[in-house]
Amino acid sequence: MTNNVNVLAPFGPRIAKLKIPKNLINKINKEIDKIVDNQNLSKRFDYSKELVGQVSQELQLPKAFINKYLKNFLHKATQSYIKKSTNKKIKKFNIKNVWVVRQFENEYNPIHYHDGHISGVGYLKVPKSLNEDKRTHKHNLKTHGTIDFIHGSRNFLNKSIYNHMPKVGDMILFPNYLMHTAYPFQSGDERRSFSFNATIDEKIANVFKHE
């Protein structure tokens, strides 16, 4: 599955796009539903104080779940991403955190960046009417519920924004410093995604470090 990683360079920093296996999507959604349905678990795994999202709920995934179901997949995907971007093989992969964002109508995530070296976002639920506007009844709007990655300034032969319309199973990997934002939408359904931050070999990530 991770052999299908497609590395893009729409602007300076390279990003990668790949697909999440359906069985893994189901496992993550089932775990989150279990937490959401339990008030004590929802309180225990609440992660909203650590994040900037203006959304209904942000929850950490349990470490045991991450180690059992997610770590190997994220490791291989990141390894392929770095190999195709730099022709170097990472030996270290340490997950700093993994959390799920539950976004509903009119909620959004402001422009921000992450910590660690490598970050990623994967989509678990996407409303069918994500890019529709209830007020104007317009369809296929370019930003409703989408994610923008932002770098540099717009100029001749240089784009500063890369926009992605999410679909269930989509996953994007990117360097931690790459700024991004998730736009609001007007569907009553949930837009659910998970994000992670990880560190890799310092000698690969830190281009200013002397050997």
Tab-separated table of C-alpha atoms in Angstrom:
chain	number	residue	atom	x	y	z
A	1	MET	CA	0.000	0.000	0.000
A	2	THR	CA	2.756	2.493	0.881
A	3	ASN	CA	4.409	1.899	-2.511
A	4	ASN	CA	1.659	4.111	-3.938
A	5	VAL	CA	2.979	7.226	-2.204
A	6	ASN	CA	3.054	10.045	-4.739
A	7	VAL	CA	5.433	12.892	-3.858
A	8	LEU	CA	4.452	16.291	-5.207
A	9	ALA	CA	6.321	19.587	-5.389
A	10	PRO	CA	3.650	22.241	-6.054
A	11	PHE	CA	5.919	24.762	-4.320
A	12	GLY	CA	9.104	24.647	-2.218
A	13	PRO	CA	8.408	21.958	0.387
A	14	ARG	CA	7.518	18.542	-0.986
A	15	ILE	CA	4.333	16.841	0.139
A	16	ALA	CA	3.130	13.274	-0.330
A	17	LYS	CA	-0.316	11.886	-1.122
A	18	LEU	CA	-1.392	8.307	-0.424
A	19	LYS	CA	-4.411	6.206	0.504
A	20	ILE	CA	-5.275	4.779	3.917
A	21	PRO	CA	-6.422	1.122	3.868
A	22	LYS	CA	-10.183	0.798	4.441
A	23	ASN	CA	-9.714	-1.616	7.337
A	24	LEU	CA	-7.511	0.942	9.116
A	25	ILE	CA	-10.087	3.704	8.544
A	26	ASN	CA	-12.744	1.466	10.087
A	27	LYS	CA	-10.555	0.670	13.101
A	28	ILE	CA	-9.826	4.355	13.802
A	29	ASN	CA	-13.469	5.377	13.408
A	30	LYS	CA	-14.581	2.563	15.705
A	31	GLU	CA	-12.048	3.626	18.349
A	32	ILE	CA	-13.117	7.271	18.155
A	33	ASP	CA	-16.815	6.377	18.294
A	34	LYS	CA	-16.112	4.368	21.450
A	35	ILE	CA	-14.407	7.382	23.041
A	36	VAL	CA	-17.111	9.826	21.920
A	37	ASP	CA	-19.875	7.644	23.351
A	38	ASN	CA	-18.194	7.474	26.759
A	39	GLN	CA	-18.156	10.713	28.765
A	40	ASN	CA	-15.216	9.641	30.923
A	41	LEU	CA	-13.127	8.616	27.907
A	42	SER	CA	-14.030	11.829	26.055
A	43	LYS	CA	-12.766	13.835	29.002
A	44	ARG	CA	-9.653	11.680	29.408
A	45	PHE	CA	-8.588	11.939	25.767
A	46	ASP	CA	-9.672	15.545	25.172
A	47	TYR	CA	-6.858	17.315	23.289
A	48	SER	CA	-8.530	20.631	22.447
A	49	LYS	CA	-6.429	22.673	24.900
A	50	GLU	CA	-3.263	21.742	22.990
A	51	LEU	CA	-4.591	22.740	19.560
A	52	VAL	CA	-5.805	25.849	17.705
A	53	GLY	CA	-8.831	24.364	15.918
A	54	GLN	CA	-12.186	26.124	16.274
A	55	VAL	CA	-14.025	22.821	16.144
A	56	SER	CA	-16.424	20.713	18.218
A	57	GLN	CA	-14.021	18.095	19.489
A	58	GLU	CA	-10.359	17.090	19.229
A	59	LEU	CA	-9.329	13.799	20.792
A	60	GLN	CA	-6.057	11.988	21.302
A	61	LEU	CA	-5.842	8.395	20.223
A	62	PRO	CA	-4.680	5.992	22.966
A	63	LYS	CA	-0.991	5.045	22.751
A	64	ALA	CA	-1.809	1.331	22.808
A	65	PHE	CA	-4.059	1.782	19.772
A	66	ILE	CA	-1.418	3.831	17.939
A	67	ASN	CA	1.291	1.249	18.572
A	68	LYS	CA	-0.923	-1.665	17.530
A	69	TYR	CA	-2.628	-0.275	14.428
A	70	LEU	CA	-1.084	2.997	13.241
A	71	LYS	CA	2.632	3.146	13.954
A	72	ASN	CA	3.785	0.661	11.323
A	73	PHE	CA	1.630	2.207	8.586
A	74	LEU	CA	2.791	5.764	9.376
A	75	HIS	CA	6.417	4.618	9.609
A	76	LYS	CA	6.376	2.957	6.183
A	77	ALA	CA	4.525	5.868	4.582
A	78	THR	CA	7.002	8.380	6.015
A	79	GLN	CA	9.949	6.209	5.016
A	80	SER	CA	8.712	6.140	1.418
A	81	TYR	CA	8.027	9.889	1.463
A	82	ILE	CA	11.540	10.732	2.652
A	83	LYS	CA	13.169	8.215	0.295
A	84	LYS	CA	11.384	9.648	-2.746
A	85	SER	CA	12.062	13.224	-1.639
A	86	THR	CA	15.714	12.978	-0.577
A	87	ASN	CA	16.886	9.511	-1.684
A	88	LYS	CA	17.752	8.829	1.975
A	89	LYS	CA	16.436	6.062	4.195
A	90	ILE	CA	15.289	6.990	7.683
A	91	LYS	CA	16.335	4.752	10.565
A	92	LYS	CA	14.410	6.568	13.274
A	93	PHE	CA	10.680	7.219	13.461
A	94	ASN	CA	9.165	8.413	16.721
A	95	ILE	CA	5.517	9.467	16.932
A	96	LYS	CA	5.048	12.530	19.147
A	97	ASN	CA	1.252	12.635	19.046
A	98	VAL	CA	-1.814	11.527	17.099
A	99	TRP	CA	-5.198	13.216	17.410
A	100	VAL	CA	-8.592	13.235	15.714
A	101	VAL	CA	-10.455	16.386	14.640
A	102	ARG	CA	-14.259	16.292	14.576
A	103	GLN	CA	-15.363	19.271	12.500
A	104	PHE	CA	-18.970	20.289	11.904
A	105	GLU	CA	-20.901	23.065	10.164
A	106	ASN	CA	-19.243	26.525	10.225
A	107	GLU	CA	-16.231	25.272	12.189
A	108	TYR	CA	-12.684	25.708	10.943
A	109	ASN	CA	-8.988	25.344	11.674
A	110	PRO	CA	-6.996	28.603	11.405
A	111	ILE	CA	-3.613	28.855	9.701
A	112	HIS	CA	-1.035	27.021	11.799
A	113	TYR	CA	1.983	24.709	11.694
A	114	HIS	CA	3.095	21.697	13.738
A	115	ASP	CA	6.068	20.499	15.765
A	116	GLY	CA	8.325	17.511	15.186
A	117	HIS	CA	9.817	16.929	11.713
A	118	ILE	CA	7.061	15.222	9.734
A	119	SER	CA	3.314	15.759	10.002
A	120	GLY	CA	0.342	14.188	8.316
A	121	VAL	CA	-3.423	14.381	7.958
A	122	GLY	CA	-5.762	11.541	6.990
A	123	TYR	CA	-9.481	11.722	6.277
A	124	LEU	CA	-11.912	9.364	8.007
A	125	LYS	CA	-15.334	10.918	7.262
A	126	VAL	CA	-16.279	13.530	4.651
A	127	PRO	CA	-19.806	14.978	4.196
A	128	LYS	CA	-21.329	14.355	0.756
A	129	SER	CA	-22.319	18.025	0.477
A	130	LEU	CA	-18.933	19.301	1.698
A	131	ASN	CA	-18.475	21.862	-1.089
A	132	GLU	CA	-22.055	23.116	-1.303
A	133	ASP	CA	-23.463	26.410	0.039
A	134	LYS	CA	-26.903	26.226	1.675
A	135	ARG	CA	-27.553	29.958	1.261
A	136	THR	CA	-26.773	30.285	-2.452
A	137	HIS	CA	-27.304	26.616	-3.428
A	138	LYS	CA	-24.037	26.748	-5.335
A	139	HIS	CA	-22.071	23.533	-5.831
A	140	ASN	CA	-18.403	22.635	-6.274
A	141	LEU	CA	-17.141	25.597	-4.265
A	142	LYS	CA	-13.357	25.660	-4.155
A	143	THR	CA	-12.745	26.099	-0.441
A	144	HIS	CA	-15.714	24.798	1.593
A	145	GLY	CA	-14.349	22.089	3.888
A	146	THR	CA	-11.042	21.878	2.033
A	147	ILE	CA	-7.465	22.242	3.268
A	148	ASP	CA	-4.957	24.803	1.988
A	149	PHE	CA	-1.192	24.402	2.323
A	150	ILE	CA	0.603	27.744	2.195
A	151	HIS	CA	4.237	28.590	1.511
A	152	GLY	CA	6.021	31.684	0.208
A	153	SER	CA	4.340	34.346	-1.919
A	154	ARG	CA	2.507	34.243	-5.229
A	155	ASN	CA	4.667	35.229	-8.159
A	156	PHE	CA	5.364	34.431	-11.797
A	157	LEU	CA	5.684	30.633	-12.189
A	158	ASN	CA	5.278	30.230	-8.435
A	159	LYS	CA	2.143	29.244	-6.566
A	160	SER	CA	1.938	29.905	-2.833
A	161	ILE	CA	-1.181	27.811	-2.098
A	162	TYR	CA	-1.953	24.148	-2.699
A	163	ASN	CA	-5.620	23.277	-2.149
A	164	HIS	CA	-6.897	19.755	-1.514
A	165	MET	CA	-10.534	18.603	-1.570
A	166	PRO	CA	-10.552	15.706	0.926
A	167	LYS	CA	-12.048	12.296	0.267
A	168	VAL	CA	-12.305	9.428	2.719
A	169	GLY	CA	-8.996	7.556	2.692
A	170	ASP	CA	-6.885	10.473	1.485
A	171	MET	CA	-3.695	11.120	3.421
A	172	ILE	CA	-1.162	13.911	3.020
A	173	LEU	CA	2.329	14.000	4.533
A	174	PHE	CA	4.258	17.265	4.856
A	175	PRO	CA	7.125	18.917	6.744
A	176	ASN	CA	6.044	20.232	10.156
A	177	TYR	CA	6.720	23.896	9.322
A	178	LEU	CA	4.373	23.979	6.315
A	179	MET	CA	1.467	26.281	7.213
A	180	HIS	CA	-2.041	25.048	6.507
A	181	THR	CA	-5.689	25.773	7.244
A	182	ALA	CA	-9.013	23.904	7.047
A	183	TYR	CA	-12.017	25.908	5.851
A	184	PRO	CA	-15.559	25.817	7.269
A	185	PHE	CA	-18.435	24.153	5.421
A	186	GLN	CA	-22.223	24.103	5.651
A	187	SER	CA	-23.178	20.460	5.858
A	188	GLY	CA	-24.756	19.047	8.992
A	189	ASP	CA	-22.578	15.949	8.786
A	190	GLU	CA	-19.185	15.390	10.408
A	191	ARG	CA	-15.862	15.971	8.696
A	192	ARG	CA	-13.453	13.706	10.599
A	193	SER	CA	-9.693	13.568	10.174
A	194	PHE	CA	-6.655	12.473	12.139
A	195	SER	CA	-3.275	14.170	12.308
A	196	PHE	CA	0.122	13.154	13.605
A	197	ASN	CA	3.555	14.602	14.302
A	198	ALA	CA	6.738	12.532	14.251
A	199	THR	CA	10.482	12.956	14.471
A	200	ILE	CA	12.991	11.217	12.205
A	201	ASP	CA	16.798	11.062	11.969
A	202	GLU	CA	18.200	14.420	12.992
A	203	LYS	CA	20.931	14.275	10.334
A	204	ILE	CA	18.249	14.017	7.643
A	205	ALA	CA	15.744	16.513	9.046
A	206	ASN	CA	18.237	19.178	10.121
A	207	VAL	CA	19.878	20.354	6.905
A	208	PHE	CA	21.979	22.882	8.804
A	209	LYS	CA	23.569	20.341	11.131
A	210	HIS	CA	27.189	19.474	10.372
A	211	GLU	CA	28.060	15.819	10.016
